[in-house]
Coordinates of C-alpha atoms in Angstrom, one line a residue:
M1 CA 16.9 43.4 -17.7
S2 CA 16.2 47.0 -16.6
G3 CA 15.6 48.3 -13.1
L4 CA 11.9 48.5 -13.8
D5 CA 11.8 44.8 -15.0
L6 CA 13.3 43.8 -11.6
I7 CA 10.7 45.8 -9.7
T8 CA 8.0 43.6 -11.2
V9 CA 9.9 40.4 -10.9
T10 CA 10.8 40.9 -7.2
D11 CA 7.3 42.0 -6.3
E12 CA 5.8 38.8 -7.9
I13 CA 8.3 36.5 -6.1
T14 CA 7.7 38.3 -2.8
R15 CA 4.0 37.2 -3.0
L16 CA 5.2 33.6 -2.9
L17 CA 7.0 34.0 0.5
P18 CA 7.8 32.3 2.7
L19 CA 10.1 30.1 0.7
W20 CA 12.9 27.7 1.9
V21 CA 16.2 27.0 0.1
H22 CA 16.4 23.5 -1.1
K23 CA 19.3 23.3 -3.5
V24 CA 21.7 25.6 -5.3
Y25 CA 23.1 24.8 -8.8
L26 CA 25.8 26.6 -10.8
D27 CA 27.3 25.8 -14.2
E28 CA 30.6 26.8 -15.9
N29 CA 28.9 29.8 -17.5
R30 CA 27.9 31.3 -14.1
L31 CA 24.2 30.4 -14.7
C32 CA 22.8 29.8 -11.2
I33 CA 19.5 28.1 -10.1
F34 CA 18.0 28.4 -6.6
R35 CA 15.5 25.6 -6.0
L36 CA 13.1 26.8 -3.3
N37 CA 10.3 25.0 -1.4
S38 CA 6.9 26.7 -0.9
K39 CA 4.0 25.5 1.3
N40 CA 1.5 26.3 -1.4
Q41 CA 3.4 26.6 -4.7
G42 CA 5.5 23.4 -4.6
K43 CA 9.0 24.0 -6.1
V44 CA 9.9 27.5 -7.1
N45 CA 13.0 27.9 -9.3
I46 CA 14.8 31.2 -9.5
L47 CA 17.3 31.6 -12.4
I48 CA 20.1 34.0 -11.9
E49 CA 22.4 35.0 -14.8
P50 CA 24.7 37.6 -13.3
G51 CA 24.7 40.8 -15.4
R52 CA 21.7 39.7 -17.5
R53 CA 18.6 38.4 -15.8
F54 CA 16.9 37.3 -12.6
H55 CA 13.5 35.6 -12.8
C56 CA 11.5 32.3 -12.1
V57 CA 11.6 29.4 -14.5
S58 CA 9.6 26.2 -14.6
T59 CA 12.1 24.2 -16.7
L60 CA 15.5 23.7 -15.2
P61 CA 18.6 24.0 -17.5
E62 CA 21.1 21.1 -17.4
M63 CA 23.6 21.5 -14.6
P64 CA 26.9 19.7 -13.8
Q65 CA 26.5 16.5 -11.8
I66 CA 29.4 17.6 -9.6
P67 CA 28.5 21.2 -8.3
P68 CA 31.4 23.7 -8.5
A69 CA 32.9 25.0 -5.2
F70 CA 30.7 28.2 -5.0
A71 CA 27.5 26.2 -5.4
M72 CA 28.6 23.9 -2.6
F73 CA 29.6 26.9 -0.5
L74 CA 26.1 28.4 -0.9
R75 CA 24.4 25.1 -0.1
K76 CA 26.5 24.9 3.1
Y77 CA 25.4 28.3 4.3
L78 CA 21.8 28.6 2.9
A79 CA 20.3 25.1 2.4
G80 CA 17.3 24.7 4.7
G81 CA 17.2 28.5 5.3
R82 CA 14.0 30.5 5.1
V83 CA 13.7 33.3 2.5
D84 CA 12.3 36.2 4.5
G85 CA 12.5 38.9 1.8
I86 CA 13.4 39.7 -1.8
R87 CA 13.9 43.3 -2.6
Q88 CA 15.5 45.6 -5.0
Q89 CA 17.9 48.5 -4.2
G90 CA 15.7 51.3 -5.6
L91 CA 15.7 51.3 -9.4
Q92 CA 19.2 49.9 -9.5
R93 CA 19.8 46.5 -11.0
T94 CA 20.7 45.0 -7.6
V95 CA 18.5 42.4 -5.9
I96 CA 18.9 41.5 -2.2
I97 CA 17.6 38.1 -0.9
D98 CA 17.3 37.9 2.9
I99 CA 17.7 34.3 4.1
R100 CA 17.5 33.3 7.7
K101 CA 19.0 30.0 8.8
S102 CA 18.8 29.1 12.5
E103 CA 19.7 32.4 14.3
Q104 CA 21.8 33.8 11.5
L105 CA 20.5 36.2 8.8
F106 CA 22.3 36.2 5.4
H107 CA 22.0 38.6 2.5
L108 CA 22.5 37.2 -1.0
I109 CA 23.2 40.1 -3.4
V110 CA 22.5 39.6 -7.1
E111 CA 24.0 42.2 -9.5
V112 CA 22.2 42.3 -12.8
F113 CA 24.5 45.1 -14.2
D114 CA 27.8 45.1 -16.1
D115 CA 29.4 41.6 -15.8
G116 CA 27.2 40.9 -12.8
N117 CA 27.9 38.9 -9.6
I118 CA 26.4 36.8 -6.8
I119 CA 27.6 37.8 -3.4
L120 CA 26.9 36.2 0.0
C121 CA 27.0 38.7 2.9
G122 CA 26.4 38.5 6.6
E123 CA 23.8 40.4 8.6
D124 CA 26.0 43.5 8.7
M125 CA 26.5 43.4 4.9
T126 CA 30.1 42.1 5.4
I127 CA 31.0 40.0 2.3
I128 CA 31.5 36.4 3.2
Q129 CA 32.2 35.2 -0.4
P130 CA 31.5 36.5 -3.9
L131 CA 31.2 34.5 -7.0
T132 CA 33.7 36.8 -8.7
R133 CA 36.2 39.0 -6.8
H134 CA 36.7 42.6 -7.9
R135 CA 38.5 45.7 -6.9
F136 CA 36.8 48.9 -8.2
K137 CA 37.7 52.5 -7.8
D138 CA 35.0 53.2 -5.2
R139 CA 34.4 49.7 -3.7
D140 CA 35.9 46.2 -3.2
V141 CA 34.0 43.0 -3.7
L142 CA 36.2 40.8 -1.6
P143 CA 35.7 38.6 1.5
G144 CA 35.8 40.7 4.6
A145 CA 34.9 44.0 2.9
V146 CA 31.5 45.7 3.5
Y147 CA 29.2 45.7 0.4
V148 CA 28.7 49.2 -0.9
F149 CA 25.4 50.2 -2.5
G150 CA 25.0 53.0 -5.0
Q151 CA 23.4 56.4 -4.1
P152 CA 19.6 56.4 -3.6
D153 CA 17.7 57.1 -6.9
V154 CA 14.4 58.7 -7.9
S155 CA 12.4 55.8 -6.5
S156 CA 13.5 56.5 -2.9
I157 CA 14.2 60.2 -2.6
P158 CA 11.8 63.1 -2.1
V159 CA 10.7 65.3 -5.0
E160 CA 12.8 68.2 -3.7
E161 CA 16.0 66.2 -3.9
F162 CA 15.1 64.9 -7.4
A163 CA 14.6 68.5 -8.5
E164 CA 17.9 69.5 -7.0
R165 CA 19.7 66.7 -8.9
L166 CA 18.2 67.8 -12.2
S167 CA 19.2 71.4 -11.6
T168 CA 22.9 70.4 -11.5
D169 CA 22.7 68.0 -14.5
D170 CA 24.1 69.3 -17.7
R171 CA 22.7 66.5 -19.9
D172 CA 19.4 66.6 -21.9
I173 CA 16.5 65.2 -19.9
V174 CA 16.2 61.9 -21.9
R175 CA 19.8 61.0 -21.0
S176 CA 19.4 62.2 -17.5
L177 CA 16.4 59.9 -16.9
A178 CA 17.7 57.0 -18.8
V179 CA 21.1 56.9 -17.1
G180 CA 20.9 59.0 -14.0
S181 CA 17.5 57.7 -12.9
F182 CA 18.1 54.1 -14.1
L183 CA 15.0 54.1 -16.3
G184 CA 16.7 53.1 -19.5
G185 CA 15.9 54.6 -22.9
R186 CA 12.5 52.9 -23.4
Y187 CA 10.9 54.2 -20.2
A188 CA 12.8 57.6 -20.2
E189 CA 11.1 58.4 -23.6
Y190 CA 7.8 57.0 -22.2
I191 CA 7.9 59.4 -19.2
L192 CA 8.6 62.3 -21.5
S193 CA 5.7 61.4 -23.8
V194 CA 3.4 61.2 -20.7
T195 CA 4.5 64.6 -19.4
G196 CA 4.7 66.3 -22.8
I197 CA 8.4 67.3 -22.3
D198 CA 10.7 67.4 -25.3
K199 CA 13.5 65.0 -24.9
K200 CA 16.1 67.6 -26.0
T201 CA 15.2 69.8 -23.1
L202 CA 18.0 70.3 -20.7
A203 CA 17.5 68.4 -17.4
K204 CA 18.0 71.6 -15.4
E205 CA 15.1 73.2 -17.3
A206 CA 12.6 70.3 -17.1
D207 CA 9.5 70.2 -14.9
A208 CA 10.9 68.1 -12.0
P209 CA 7.6 67.6 -10.1
A210 CA 5.7 66.4 -13.2
L211 CA 8.5 64.0 -14.1
Y212 CA 8.7 62.7 -10.5
T213 CA 4.9 62.1 -10.4
A214 CA 5.0 60.3 -13.8
I215 CA 7.9 58.1 -12.7
H216 CA 6.3 57.1 -9.4
N217 CA 3.0 56.3 -11.2
L218 CA 5.0 54.1 -13.6
L219 CA 6.7 52.3 -10.7
E220 CA 3.4 51.7 -9.0
K221 CA 1.9 50.3 -12.2
A222 CA 4.9 47.9 -12.6
R223 CA 4.3 46.7 -9.0
T224 CA 0.6 46.3 -9.0
S225 CA -0.7 45.9 -12.5
P226 CA 2.0 44.8 -15.0
T227 CA 0.9 43.9 -18.5
P228 CA 3.8 41.9 -20.0
V229 CA 4.7 42.5 -23.7
L230 CA 7.1 40.6 -25.9
D231 CA 8.7 42.0 -29.0
K232 CA 11.9 41.4 -31.0
N233 CA 13.8 43.8 -28.7
G234 CA 12.8 42.3 -25.4
C235 CA 10.3 41.4 -22.7
H236 CA 8.8 44.3 -20.8
P237 CA 6.3 44.6 -17.8
I238 CA 4.6 47.8 -19.1
P239 CA 3.6 48.4 -22.7
V240 CA 4.4 51.8 -24.3
G241 CA 2.7 53.1 -27.4
D242 CA 0.6 50.6 -29.4
E243 CA 2.3 47.4 -28.2
K244 CA -0.1 44.5 -27.7
P245 CA 0.2 42.6 -24.3
G246 CA 0.8 38.9 -24.4
S247 CA -1.3 36.3 -22.6
F248 CA 0.9 35.5 -19.6
D249 CA -0.1 34.9 -16.0
S250 CA 2.9 36.8 -14.7
F251 CA 5.9 38.8 -15.9
N252 CA 8.1 36.0 -14.6
A253 CA 6.3 33.6 -17.0
A254 CA 6.8 36.1 -19.9
L255 CA 10.5 36.3 -19.2
A256 CA 10.8 32.5 -19.1
A257 CA 9.1 32.5 -22.5
F258 CA 11.2 35.2 -24.0
Y259 CA 14.6 33.8 -23.1
P260 CA 15.8 30.7 -25.0
V261 CA 14.5 27.5 -23.4
A262 CA 17.3 25.7 -21.8
P263 CA 17.4 21.9 -22.0
P264 CA 16.0 20.4 -18.9
V265 CA 18.2 19.0 -16.1
K266 CA 18.9 15.4 -16.9
K267 CA 17.4 13.4 -14.1
Q268 CA 19.7 10.5 -13.1
E269 CA 18.0 7.3 -14.0
E270 CA 17.3 5.3 -11.0
K271 CA 19.5 2.3 -10.9
I272 CA 17.4 -0.8 -10.9
R273 CA 18.5 -2.9 -8.0
V274 CA 19.0 -6.4 -9.3
S275 CA 19.0 -9.2 -6.8
R276 CA 21.8 -11.8 -6.7
E277 CA 19.4 -14.4 -7.9
D278 CA 18.4 -12.3 -10.9
R279 CA 22.0 -11.5 -11.8
I280 CA 23.0 -15.2 -11.7
R281 CA 19.9 -16.1 -13.7
H282 CA 20.8 -13.5 -16.4
Q283 CA 24.4 -14.8 -16.6
Q284 CA 23.2 -18.4 -17.0
E285 CA 20.7 -17.5 -19.7
E286 CA 23.6 -15.9 -21.7
A287 CA 25.8 -19.0 -21.0
I288 CA 23.1 -21.4 -22.3
V289 CA 22.8 -19.4 -25.5
K290 CA 26.6 -19.5 -25.9
F291 CA 26.8 -23.2 -25.2
E292 CA 24.1 -24.0 -27.7
K293 CA 25.9 -22.0 -30.4
N294 CA 29.2 -23.8 -29.7
I295 CA 27.5 -27.2 -29.9
T296 CA 25.9 -26.4 -33.2
R297 CA 29.1 -24.9 -34.6
N298 CA 31.3 -27.9 -33.7
E299 CA 28.8 -30.3 -35.1
E300 CA 28.7 -28.4 -38.4
L301 CA 32.5 -28.3 -38.6
A302 CA 32.8 -32.1 -38.0
A303 CA 30.1 -32.7 -40.7
L304 CA 32.0 -30.5 -43.2
L305 CA 35.1 -32.7 -42.8
Y306 CA 33.1 -35.7 -43.9
E307 CA 31.3 -33.8 -46.7
E308 CA 34.7 -32.9 -48.2
Y309 CA 36.3 -36.2 -47.3
G310 CA 38.3 -36.7 -50.5
F311 CA 39.7 -33.1 -50.6
V312 CA 40.6 -33.0 -46.9
S313 CA 42.3 -36.4 -47.2
E314 CA 44.4 -35.2 -50.1
I315 CA 45.4 -32.1 -48.2
I316 CA 46.4 -34.1 -45.1
T317 CA 48.4 -36.6 -47.1
T318 CA 50.2 -33.9 -49.2
L319 CA 51.1 -31.6 -46.3
S320 CA 52.1 -34.4 -43.9
K321 CA 54.5 -35.8 -46.5
A322 CA 55.9 -32.3 -47.3
A323 CA 56.5 -31.6 -43.6
E324 CA 58.9 -34.6 -43.5
T325 CA 61.5 -32.7 -45.6
R326 CA 60.5 -29.0 -45.5
S327 CA 59.9 -26.5 -42.7
W328 CA 56.5 -25.0 -42.3
Q329 CA 57.9 -21.6 -43.4
E330 CA 58.9 -23.2 -46.7
I331 CA 55.6 -24.9 -47.1
E332 CA 53.8 -21.6 -46.5
A333 CA 55.9 -19.9 -49.2
I334 CA 55.0 -22.6 -51.7
L335 CA 51.3 -22.5 -50.9
K336 CA 51.2 -18.7 -51.3
K337 CA 52.5 -19.1 -54.9
D338 CA 49.8 -21.8 -55.7
T339 CA 46.9 -19.6 -56.7
S340 CA 45.1 -22.2 -58.9
G341 CA 45.2 -25.5 -57.1
A342 CA 44.6 -26.7 -53.5
G343 CA 46.6 -23.8 -52.2
K344 CA 43.6 -21.5 -52.9
K345 CA 41.6 -23.3 -50.2
I346 CA 44.2 -22.9 -47.5
I347 CA 43.3 -19.8 -45.6
R348 CA 45.9 -19.9 -42.8
I349 CA 48.8 -22.0 -41.5
F350 CA 49.6 -22.8 -37.9
P351 CA 53.2 -23.9 -37.9
A352 CA 53.5 -24.6 -34.2
E353 CA 50.5 -27.0 -34.3
A354 CA 51.2 -28.5 -37.7
A355 CA 47.7 -27.4 -38.8
V356 CA 46.0 -25.4 -41.5
E357 CA 42.6 -23.6 -41.8
L358 CA 40.7 -24.8 -44.9
D359 CA 37.9 -23.0 -46.7
L360 CA 35.1 -25.6 -46.8
G361 CA 32.4 -23.0 -47.1
R362 CA 33.4 -21.8 -43.7
P363 CA 36.8 -22.0 -42.0
V364 CA 37.7 -25.4 -40.6
K365 CA 41.0 -26.1 -38.8
V366 CA 42.6 -29.4 -39.7
F367 CA 45.7 -31.1 -38.1
V368 CA 47.8 -32.6 -40.9
H369 CA 49.3 -35.4 -38.8
E370 CA 45.9 -36.7 -37.8
T371 CA 43.3 -38.6 -39.9
I372 CA 39.9 -37.1 -40.8
D373 CA 38.3 -39.2 -38.0
Q374 CA 40.7 -37.9 -35.5
N375 CA 40.1 -34.3 -36.7
A376 CA 36.4 -34.8 -36.5
G377 CA 36.8 -36.4 -33.1
R378 CA 38.3 -33.1 -31.8
Y379 CA 35.1 -31.3 -32.8
Y380 CA 32.9 -34.0 -31.3
D381 CA 34.9 -33.7 -28.0
Q382 CA 34.0 -30.0 -28.0
V383 CA 30.3 -30.9 -28.6
K384 CA 30.4 -33.3 -25.6
K385 CA 32.1 -30.7 -23.5
F386 CA 29.5 -28.0 -24.2
K387 CA 26.6 -30.3 -23.9
K388 CA 27.7 -31.2 -20.4
K389 CA 28.0 -27.5 -19.6
L390 CA 24.6 -26.8 -21.1
A391 CA 23.0 -29.5 -19.0
G392 CA 24.6 -28.0 -15.8
A393 CA 23.5 -24.5 -16.7
K394 CA 19.9 -25.7 -17.3
A395 CA 19.9 -27.5 -14.0
A396 CA 21.2 -24.5 -12.2
M397 CA 18.7 -22.3 -14.0
E398 CA 15.9 -24.5 -12.5
R399 CA 17.3 -24.0 -9.1
E400 CA 17.5 -20.2 -9.6
V401 CA 13.9 -20.1 -10.6
Q402 CA 12.9 -21.7 -7.3
Q403 CA 15.1 -19.2 -5.4
A404 CA 13.5 -16.3 -7.4
R405 CA 10.1 -17.3 -6.1
T406 CA 11.3 -16.8 -2.5
R407 CA 13.2 -13.6 -3.2
K408 CA 13.7 -11.4 -0.1
V409 CA 11.8 -8.2 0.3
Q410 CA 14.1 -5.1 0.0
Y411 CA 13.7 -2.5 2.7
Q412 CA 14.8 1.1 2.3
R413 CA 17.1 2.5 4.9
P414 CA 15.9 6.0 6.1
K415 CA 17.9 9.1 5.2
K416 CA 19.2 11.1 8.2
R417 CA 17.3 14.3 8.9
W418 CA 18.2 17.3 11.1
F419 CA 15.5 16.5 13.7
D420 CA 16.3 12.8 14.0
R421 CA 18.5 13.5 17.1
F422 CA 15.4 14.9 18.9
R423 CA 12.2 13.0 19.9
W424 CA 9.7 13.6 17.0
F425 CA 6.6 12.5 15.3
Y426 CA 4.2 13.7 12.5
T427 CA 0.6 14.5 13.5
S428 CA -2.2 12.8 11.6
D429 CA -2.4 15.9 9.4
Q430 CA 1.4 15.6 8.7
V431 CA 2.8 18.5 10.9
L432 CA 6.2 17.9 12.4
V433 CA 6.4 17.9 16.2
I434 CA 9.8 17.9 17.9
G435 CA 10.7 17.3 21.6
G436 CA 13.9 17.6 23.6
R437 CA 15.6 14.6 25.1
D438 CA 17.4 16.5 27.9
A439 CA 18.0 20.0 29.2
G440 CA 20.6 20.7 26.5
Q441 CA 18.2 19.9 23.7
N442 CA 15.3 21.8 25.4
E443 CA 17.6 24.9 25.5
E444 CA 18.5 24.3 21.8
L445 CA 14.9 24.0 20.7
I446 CA 13.9 27.3 22.4
R447 CA 16.9 29.2 21.1
K448 CA 17.3 27.9 17.6
Y449 CA 14.2 26.2 16.4
L450 CA 11.2 27.9 18.0
E451 CA 9.9 30.3 15.2
G452 CA 7.1 32.7 14.6
G453 CA 4.6 30.3 13.1
D454 CA 5.3 27.5 15.7
T455 CA 3.5 26.5 18.9
F456 CA 5.3 25.9 22.2
V457 CA 3.9 22.9 24.2
H458 CA 4.9 21.7 27.7
A459 CA 3.6 19.4 30.4
D460 CA 2.8 21.2 33.7
V461 CA 5.3 19.3 35.7
H462 CA 9.0 19.7 36.5
G463 CA 11.4 17.9 34.1
A464 CA 9.5 17.7 30.9
S465 CA 10.4 17.7 27.3
V466 CA 10.1 21.1 25.4
V467 CA 7.8 20.4 22.5
V468 CA 7.7 22.5 19.4
V469 CA 5.0 22.2 16.7
K470 CA 6.5 23.3 13.4
G471 CA 3.3 24.8 11.9
K472 CA -0.4 24.7 12.5
T473 CA -2.2 21.4 13.2
K474 CA -5.8 20.4 13.9
D475 CA -4.5 17.5 16.0
M476 CA -3.3 19.3 19.1
D477 CA -4.6 16.5 21.2
E478 CA -1.9 14.3 19.7
V479 CA 0.7 16.9 20.6
A480 CA -0.5 17.1 24.2
R481 CA -0.3 13.3 24.5
F482 CA 3.3 13.5 23.2
A483 CA 4.3 16.3 25.7
A484 CA 2.6 14.5 28.6
A485 CA 4.3 11.2 27.9
Y486 CA 7.9 12.6 27.7
S487 CA 7.7 14.4 31.1
G488 CA 8.3 13.8 34.7
A489 CA 4.7 12.7 35.1
W490 CA 5.7 9.3 33.5
R491 CA 8.7 8.9 35.8
A492 CA 6.5 9.6 38.8
G493 CA 4.1 6.9 37.6
F494 CA 1.1 9.2 37.1
A495 CA -1.8 8.0 34.8
S496 CA -2.3 11.5 33.4
A497 CA -0.9 15.1 33.3
D498 CA -1.9 18.6 32.4
V499 CA -0.3 20.2 29.3
Y500 CA -0.3 23.8 28.0
A501 CA 0.4 25.5 24.8
A502 CA 1.7 29.0 24.1
R503 CA 2.9 31.2 21.3
P504 CA 6.7 31.6 20.7
D505 CA 6.6 35.2 21.7
Q506 CA 5.3 34.2 25.2
V507 CA 8.4 32.0 25.8
S508 CA 11.5 33.8 27.2
K509 CA 14.9 32.8 28.5
T510 CA 15.0 36.0 30.6
A511 CA 14.2 35.5 34.3
E512 CA 12.3 37.9 36.5
S513 CA 14.5 40.4 38.4
G514 CA 16.4 38.7 41.1
E515 CA 15.7 35.2 39.7
Y516 CA 17.9 32.7 37.8
L517 CA 17.0 30.3 35.0
S518 CA 19.0 27.0 34.8
R519 CA 19.9 25.4 31.5
G520 CA 16.9 24.2 29.7
S521 CA 14.5 26.3 31.8
F522 CA 12.3 29.1 30.5
V523 CA 9.5 31.6 31.4
V524 CA 6.1 31.6 29.8
R525 CA 4.1 34.8 30.2
G526 CA 0.5 35.5 29.2
E527 CA -2.5 33.3 28.6
R528 CA -2.0 29.6 27.7
Q529 CA -4.2 27.0 26.1
W530 CA -4.7 24.1 28.5
F531 CA -5.2 20.4 28.0
H532 CA -6.3 18.7 31.3
D533 CA -6.0 15.1 32.4
V534 CA -4.1 14.0 29.3
P535 CA -3.5 10.2 29.6
L536 CA 0.1 8.9 29.6
E537 CA 0.7 6.4 26.8
V538 CA 3.2 5.9 24.0
V539 CA 2.9 3.7 21.0
I540 CA 6.1 2.4 19.4
G541 CA 5.9 0.8 16.0
L542 CA 7.8 -0.4 13.0
Q543 CA 7.2 1.4 9.7
K544 CA 8.2 -0.7 6.7
A545 CA 7.5 1.6 3.8
P546 CA 8.3 3.9 2.1
Q547 CA 11.3 4.0 4.4
T548 CA 11.9 1.5 7.2
R549 CA 12.3 3.0 10.7
I550 CA 11.0 2.9 14.3
L551 CA 8.3 5.5 15.1
G552 CA 7.1 6.6 18.5
G553 CA 4.3 8.9 19.8
P554 CA 0.5 9.1 20.3
A555 CA -1.4 6.0 19.1
S556 CA -3.6 7.9 16.5
A557 CA -0.5 9.2 14.6
V558 CA 1.8 6.2 14.9
T559 CA -0.6 3.4 14.1
K560 CA -1.5 5.0 10.7
S561 CA 2.1 4.6 9.5
C562 CA 3.2 1.4 11.2
D563 CA 2.6 -2.2 10.2
L564 CA 3.5 -3.5 13.7
F565 CA 3.2 -1.6 17.0
V566 CA 3.0 -2.0 20.8
T567 CA 1.8 0.3 23.6
L568 CA 3.6 1.5 26.7
R569 CA 2.2 3.0 29.9
P570 CA 4.0 4.0 33.1
G571 CA 5.1 0.9 35.0
T572 CA 8.1 -1.0 36.5
F573 CA 10.7 -1.8 33.8
E574 CA 13.6 0.5 33.2
P575 CA 14.0 2.2 29.8
N576 CA 16.7 -0.2 28.5
D577 CA 14.8 -3.3 29.7
I578 CA 11.5 -2.2 28.2
A579 CA 13.3 -1.3 24.9
K580 CA 14.5 -5.0 24.7
K581 CA 11.0 -6.2 25.4
V582 CA 9.5 -4.0 22.7
V583 CA 12.1 -5.3 20.2
R584 CA 11.2 -8.9 21.1
A585 CA 7.5 -8.3 20.9
L586 CA 7.8 -6.8 17.4
R587 CA 10.2 -9.5 16.2
E588 CA 7.8 -12.2 17.2
K589 CA 5.3 -10.8 14.6
L590 CA 7.9 -11.2 11.8
S591 CA 9.1 -14.2 9.8
A592 CA 12.7 -15.4 10.2
D593 CA 13.7 -13.8 6.9
E594 CA 12.0 -10.5 7.8
Q595 CA 13.8 -10.4 11.2
K596 CA 17.1 -10.7 9.5
A597 CA 16.2 -8.1 6.8
L598 CA 14.9 -5.6 9.4
K599 CA 17.8 -5.9 11.8
F600 CA 19.1 -2.5 10.7
A601 CA 15.9 -0.8 11.8
L602 CA 14.5 -3.0 14.6
N603 CA 17.0 -2.8 17.3
T604 CA 17.2 -1.7 21.0
E605 CA 19.0 1.6 20.3
A606 CA 16.3 2.7 17.8
V607 CA 13.5 1.7 20.1
A608 CA 15.1 3.3 23.2
A609 CA 15.0 6.7 21.5
F610 CA 11.2 6.7 21.9
V611 CA 10.9 5.1 25.3
P612 CA 9.8 7.7 28.0
P613 CA 11.9 8.4 31.0
G614 CA 11.3 6.2 34.1
G615 CA 9.6 2.8 34.4
S616 CA 7.2 1.4 31.7
D617 CA 5.0 -1.6 31.1
L618 CA 4.2 -3.3 27.8
V619 CA 0.5 -3.3 27.7
E620 CA -0.3 -5.0 24.4
G621 CA 1.5 -6.8 21.6

């Protein structure tokens, strides 16, 4: 890809911002995939092939199940981070992705020139870790070194500086533009055709202002109105000559179509969880088939002995008599030489058992010191044995069927998330709301998690939870109820409290001159949105699906997700006591089997996380 290609690619991806890093994949050929989350676009996949290409793809290539060390390293630093910007270093084939995670800003540098590289840098451009380490004449790509960019090119210098560079360039103008200005041969010749300058003209003699204007017009066209074209030589954002544009929604889509389609990532097939009853049932079904086959086989072998009664009797008599004077080794040697008589029917000899295997249409083992009835009796004994086992298996099968009908419901344990250690709930329109449990968490929420698009909410009383709304919601009344409940107003036994909301830029940890802010405290400056006389009430419920967990918060949000719930209001019972009461109240609504299955989720510790500070009463079951 050329520098001009990257201008179009980065501009198109920039329009999708903000994006959040979800996963990073890397294979043994250095092919890298960044899976990003978008509010409006769903998943966005950026494919990076160092030294070759950088663009979005819809189909993911197959990646190793165990990520290599560099992929895990990038996940550790960048997963969950917000992509604030994607830009190109002038016309150079270097892309910089700015990713902010908590309070740290990282720069991921992608080199799409020479052998290419992927380099993670800190905010000051100090290299944290590159995919490939290098030492060059003019720069080092090593941990701890500062990343060095090339000199500014025609895209970012004034026309006077461009003219001065051409005046000292001894190459012809087409080479000067292609190499010195990073345009490549295709667009260098295009610029010369637009300006009417012969490509053999020396750079120092060319019309610099005309070239500068034509180049910047081309760059603007690549940014604002690309018309992707595909030909046997490549994929380009701007057609030159009589090339016919393709029908693509974007240049990224055209690039994805141009490059070979990689096989999709193999999704791991979900393992079907088989219950113990079903597993035993399957094993018994197989056993029944096996027992029935053995019964049939032994019955048929016994029948063959009687069908060939004369021949088998002759074999038994002859071999039993021979065994009186000869060893079985001698008998075996004699039988091998007999290719015309009874010896042909003897397949195998078992000296240790004084037995032979006869060909009676199928192999039948005969003990030569026993009569035909005794030999047949051996097979009938096996028939009795397997019939007994078959009866037992069928009886057990019936019992398993009964158990299968009362199979226990499987509940899914919730996955741990970063905000689980705070108080939290989702509003009715599915916006995450987080509240601090103590002064330390209040401090952390303000410093680390309060961002530009959020809303700061707080009860107008001393000792209240800092509440952060992660996004815009139409249900601010639910947020106000949440903030009022987890405040000193509950501890004081009030029935209601006033709550206010403010923008993040109104909240400061800097006190007025001469004043001091304790841990967890803050200053809010400017106009606030007020919610007066907000009733104090918390609903705590048990959500069974899709994941099983305890939820707590305003009634309108919690009751939509929970199968069972109770309501708390300021009262007399201490938090630990009321948590036990809530657990008992919810358990009473469950069957004995459900109580046992839900023990991992419905417990005092899980409920206590959502009980407000101070005394509470259980109002309804």
